[in-house]
Amino acid sequence: DQTISALKGLVEKRDVFKANRSAIHVSNGMIQFLVDGDIQFKDFSPDYYSKNRSPIKYDCAATCPRFLMELLEPALPPEDILLLQKWVGLALFGQNLHQRLLILDGNANTGKSTLVLILKALIGEENVCQLRTERLAERFELNRFRGKTLLIGCDVPGDFLMKRGASVLKSLVGGDPLSAKAKGLNSTFPLKGDFNVVITCNSRLRVQLDGDVGAWKRRFLIIRYEAPPPAKRIQNFDRLLVELEGSGILNWGLWGFPLAWKDLQKTGDLVLFENQH
């Protein structure tokens, strides 16, 4: 009966989602990540076990000119756009292979939050969770992250990384084994700290170091928005870009994965220019 079938699934396939990710689930198929870092589109198959579906359709010919020319290029230099593309590729992959959290800081109204909202749409809202550093030390907070791949903090205050639970962030991105507890249950659930994390702030974030300067420095990836805001704002620009260029933006991010993979294979980290942090 259905109960026996469900129990068989729990017993026989209980570890299937713990294996290293090899593909992501998009609306019309699977994007396979190959061992050399390249990507390949595949049809749906029972061989893939996916809990984190992207609602975006894959179209290999799709492009995203407005995303690049109206959102990114006016705000960032080419080297920061390249770094961002690599990071988005890893975020789409769903595991934080470089063990860093991304901080987008700088001038207001320059597209930081718009970019994060677009990422949220690409990865799928059900795969994203709001990051609340003031609650990270509480018993049940980590349970909110079960089944998620991206944690976001949009327009946070400058003391966001000085809150009581902010130090947990190092474990959330650093590959540490964690345990989550749900309300009303005696058991705990294992979590691996390989979440992708992006934080936006209009000022420089302050950090409570507690003598752990090296650990924090290894975890930060900072892109600064120093260009002036555009003369004219476009309302709901994130929705417009996803509607018009969603598949193209997905391609742009996917093309960043082989570049990031090459960096990781060569140095174990993303390669930065001298002026990058």
Coordinates of C-alpha atoms in Angstrom, one line a residue:
D1 CA 0.0 0.0 0.0
Q2 CA 1.0 3.7 0.0
T3 CA 2.4 3.6 3.5
I4 CA 4.7 0.6 2.7
S5 CA 5.8 2.3 -0.5
A6 CA 6.6 5.5 1.3
L7 CA 8.6 3.6 3.9
K8 CA 10.6 1.8 1.2
G9 CA 11.5 5.1 -0.3
L10 CA 12.8 6.4 3.0
V11 CA 14.8 3.3 3.7
E12 CA 16.2 2.6 0.2
K13 CA 16.8 6.2 -1.0
R14 CA 17.4 8.0 2.3
D15 CA 20.9 9.1 1.3
V16 CA 20.3 9.9 -2.4
F17 CA 20.0 13.7 -1.8
K18 CA 23.2 13.7 0.2
A19 CA 25.4 12.8 -2.8
N20 CA 27.3 15.6 -4.5
R21 CA 25.0 17.5 -6.9
S22 CA 25.6 16.8 -10.6
A23 CA 22.6 18.6 -12.2
I24 CA 20.0 21.3 -11.6
H25 CA 16.3 21.1 -12.4
V26 CA 14.9 23.8 -14.7
S27 CA 11.3 24.0 -16.0
N28 CA 11.9 22.0 -19.2
G29 CA 14.7 19.6 -18.3
M30 CA 17.9 19.1 -16.4
I31 CA 21.2 21.0 -16.7
Q32 CA 24.0 18.5 -16.3
F33 CA 27.3 19.6 -14.8
L34 CA 30.1 17.6 -16.3
V35 CA 33.4 16.6 -14.6
D36 CA 35.4 19.2 -16.6
G37 CA 33.0 22.0 -15.4
D38 CA 31.1 22.2 -18.7
I39 CA 27.3 22.0 -18.8
Q40 CA 24.9 20.0 -20.9
F41 CA 21.1 20.1 -21.3
K42 CA 19.3 16.8 -20.6
D43 CA 15.7 15.5 -20.7
F44 CA 14.0 14.7 -17.4
S45 CA 15.0 11.3 -16.1
P46 CA 14.3 9.2 -12.9
D47 CA 18.1 9.0 -12.6
Y48 CA 18.1 12.6 -11.3
Y49 CA 17.0 13.3 -7.7
S50 CA 16.1 17.0 -7.5
K51 CA 14.4 18.9 -4.7
N52 CA 15.3 22.4 -5.9
R53 CA 13.6 23.3 -9.2
S54 CA 14.2 26.5 -11.0
P55 CA 11.0 27.9 -12.7
I56 CA 13.0 29.3 -15.6
K57 CA 13.0 27.6 -19.0
Y58 CA 16.4 26.7 -20.6
D59 CA 17.0 28.1 -24.1
C60 CA 20.5 27.8 -25.3
A61 CA 20.0 30.7 -27.8
A62 CA 18.6 33.1 -25.2
T63 CA 20.5 36.3 -24.4
C64 CA 20.1 39.1 -21.8
P65 CA 21.1 42.5 -23.3
R66 CA 19.0 44.7 -21.0
F67 CA 20.2 42.8 -17.9
L68 CA 23.8 43.5 -18.9
M69 CA 23.5 47.0 -20.4
E70 CA 20.9 48.5 -18.1
L71 CA 21.5 46.8 -14.8
L72 CA 25.1 45.6 -14.5
E73 CA 27.3 47.6 -16.8
P74 CA 26.3 51.1 -15.6
A75 CA 27.0 50.0 -12.0
L76 CA 30.0 47.8 -12.1
P77 CA 33.4 47.5 -13.9
P78 CA 34.0 44.5 -16.2
E79 CA 36.1 42.6 -13.6
D80 CA 33.3 42.8 -11.0
I81 CA 30.7 41.6 -13.6
L82 CA 32.9 38.6 -14.4
L83 CA 33.3 37.8 -10.7
L84 CA 29.5 38.2 -10.2
Q85 CA 28.9 35.8 -13.2
K86 CA 31.1 33.2 -11.6
W87 CA 29.3 33.5 -8.3
V88 CA 25.9 33.2 -9.9
G89 CA 27.0 30.1 -11.7
L90 CA 28.0 28.5 -8.4
A91 CA 24.7 29.7 -6.8
L92 CA 22.7 28.0 -9.6
F93 CA 24.8 24.9 -9.0
G94 CA 23.3 25.0 -5.5
Q95 CA 26.4 24.3 -3.3
N96 CA 28.9 26.8 -2.0
L97 CA 32.0 25.3 -3.4
H98 CA 34.2 28.3 -2.7
Q99 CA 32.9 28.7 0.9
R100 CA 32.4 32.4 0.8
L101 CA 29.5 34.8 1.3
L102 CA 28.9 37.6 -1.2
I103 CA 28.4 41.2 0.0
L104 CA 27.1 43.8 -2.4
D105 CA 27.6 47.2 -0.8
G106 CA 27.7 50.8 -1.8
N107 CA 25.5 53.5 -3.3
A108 CA 21.8 53.2 -2.9
N109 CA 19.5 52.7 -6.0
T110 CA 22.2 51.2 -8.1
G111 CA 20.6 47.8 -8.7
K112 CA 21.9 45.6 -5.8
S113 CA 18.5 44.5 -4.5
T114 CA 17.2 44.2 -8.1
L115 CA 19.9 41.8 -8.8
V116 CA 19.2 39.7 -5.7
L117 CA 15.5 39.6 -6.6
I118 CA 16.4 38.3 -10.1
L119 CA 18.6 35.6 -8.5
K120 CA 15.7 34.6 -6.3
A121 CA 13.5 34.2 -9.3
L122 CA 16.1 32.2 -11.2
I123 CA 16.8 29.8 -8.4
G124 CA 13.2 29.6 -7.3
E125 CA 11.5 31.2 -4.4
E126 CA 10.9 27.9 -2.6
N127 CA 14.7 27.4 -2.6
V128 CA 15.5 30.8 -1.0
C129 CA 15.3 31.9 2.6
Q130 CA 15.7 35.3 4.3
L131 CA 18.8 35.5 6.5
R132 CA 18.2 36.9 10.0
T133 CA 21.5 37.2 11.8
E134 CA 19.9 38.3 15.1
R135 CA 18.1 34.9 15.3
L136 CA 20.9 32.5 14.0
A137 CA 21.8 31.5 17.6
E138 CA 18.2 30.5 18.4
R139 CA 17.2 26.9 18.6
F140 CA 14.8 26.6 15.7
E141 CA 16.3 29.1 13.2
L142 CA 18.4 26.7 11.2
N143 CA 15.4 24.6 10.5
R144 CA 14.1 27.3 8.2
F145 CA 17.1 26.6 5.9
R146 CA 16.3 22.9 5.3
G147 CA 15.9 22.2 1.6
K148 CA 17.1 25.7 0.7
T149 CA 20.2 26.6 -1.4
L150 CA 20.3 30.4 -1.2
L151 CA 20.1 32.6 1.9
I152 CA 19.6 36.4 1.3
G153 CA 19.8 39.5 3.3
C154 CA 18.5 42.5 1.3
D155 CA 19.2 46.1 2.3
V156 CA 20.5 45.1 5.7
P157 CA 21.7 47.7 8.3
G158 CA 25.4 48.3 8.8
D159 CA 25.4 46.3 12.1
F160 CA 23.9 43.2 10.4
L161 CA 27.2 41.2 11.0
M162 CA 27.4 42.3 14.6
K163 CA 24.2 40.7 15.7
R164 CA 24.4 37.9 18.3
G165 CA 24.2 35.0 15.9
A166 CA 26.2 36.5 13.0
S167 CA 29.2 34.2 13.7
V168 CA 27.1 31.2 12.7
L169 CA 27.4 32.5 9.1
K170 CA 31.0 31.2 9.0
S171 CA 29.6 27.7 9.5
L172 CA 26.7 28.2 7.1
V173 CA 29.1 28.9 4.2
G174 CA 32.2 27.0 5.4
G175 CA 31.1 23.4 4.9
D176 CA 30.6 22.7 8.6
P177 CA 28.2 19.9 9.8
L178 CA 25.2 21.5 11.5
S179 CA 22.0 20.3 13.1
A180 CA 18.6 21.8 12.9
K181 CA 15.7 21.4 15.4
A182 CA 12.1 21.8 14.5
K183 CA 9.4 22.9 17.0
G184 CA 7.4 20.0 18.5
L185 CA 10.0 17.3 17.6
N186 CA 12.6 15.7 19.8
S187 CA 14.9 14.8 17.0
T188 CA 17.3 17.0 15.1
F189 CA 18.1 17.1 11.4
P190 CA 21.6 17.2 9.9
L191 CA 22.5 20.2 7.7
K192 CA 25.7 20.9 5.8
G193 CA 26.9 24.4 5.8
D194 CA 27.3 24.8 2.0
F195 CA 24.6 27.5 1.5
N196 CA 25.1 30.3 -1.0
V197 CA 24.7 33.6 0.8
V198 CA 24.3 37.1 -0.6
I199 CA 23.9 40.3 1.4
T200 CA 23.2 43.8 0.2
C201 CA 23.8 47.0 2.1
N202 CA 24.0 50.7 1.3
S203 CA 26.9 51.2 3.8
R204 CA 30.0 49.3 4.8
L205 CA 29.1 46.4 7.0
R206 CA 30.7 46.3 10.4
V207 CA 31.8 42.9 11.9
Q208 CA 32.2 41.7 15.4
L209 CA 35.6 39.9 14.9
D210 CA 36.1 38.4 18.4
G211 CA 39.8 37.8 17.5
D212 CA 38.8 35.8 14.4
V213 CA 40.0 38.1 11.7
G214 CA 41.4 35.4 9.4
A215 CA 38.2 33.3 9.4
W216 CA 36.0 36.2 8.5
K217 CA 38.4 37.4 5.8
R218 CA 38.4 34.0 4.2
R219 CA 34.6 34.0 4.0
F220 CA 34.0 37.5 2.5
L221 CA 33.6 38.2 -1.2
I222 CA 32.8 41.9 -1.7
I223 CA 31.6 43.8 -4.7
R224 CA 31.2 47.5 -4.2
Y225 CA 28.7 49.6 -6.1
E226 CA 30.4 53.0 -6.4
A227 CA 28.8 54.4 -9.6
P228 CA 26.0 57.0 -9.2
P229 CA 22.4 55.8 -9.4
P230 CA 20.6 56.0 -12.8
A231 CA 18.8 59.2 -13.7
K232 CA 15.5 57.3 -14.1
R233 CA 14.4 54.3 -12.1
I234 CA 12.3 51.5 -13.7
Q235 CA 9.6 50.2 -11.4
N236 CA 9.6 46.4 -10.8
F237 CA 12.7 46.2 -13.1
D238 CA 13.5 42.7 -11.7
R239 CA 10.1 41.3 -12.8
L240 CA 10.4 42.9 -16.2
L241 CA 13.9 41.5 -16.8
V242 CA 12.9 38.0 -15.6
E243 CA 9.8 38.1 -17.9
L244 CA 11.7 39.3 -20.9
E245 CA 15.2 37.7 -20.4
G246 CA 14.8 35.0 -17.8
S247 CA 16.3 32.3 -20.0
G248 CA 19.1 34.6 -21.2
I249 CA 20.0 35.5 -17.6
L250 CA 20.0 31.8 -16.7
N251 CA 22.4 31.2 -19.6
W252 CA 24.6 34.1 -18.4
G253 CA 24.8 32.5 -14.9
L254 CA 25.4 29.0 -16.3
W255 CA 28.2 30.2 -18.4
G256 CA 29.8 31.5 -15.2
F257 CA 30.0 28.0 -13.8
P258 CA 32.8 26.6 -16.0
L259 CA 34.8 29.8 -15.3
A260 CA 34.3 29.4 -11.6
W261 CA 35.1 25.7 -11.8
K262 CA 38.4 26.4 -13.6
D263 CA 39.4 28.8 -10.8
L264 CA 38.5 26.3 -8.2
Q265 CA 40.5 23.6 -9.8
K266 CA 43.5 25.8 -10.2
T267 CA 43.6 27.7 -6.9
G268 CA 40.8 26.2 -4.7
D269 CA 39.1 29.6 -4.7
L270 CA 37.7 32.2 -7.1
V271 CA 40.5 34.2 -8.8
L272 CA 40.3 37.9 -8.0
F273 CA 41.9 41.0 -9.6
E274 CA 44.1 43.1 -7.4
N275 CA 41.4 45.7 -6.7
Q276 CA 38.9 43.0 -5.6
H277 CA 38.2 41.8 -2.1

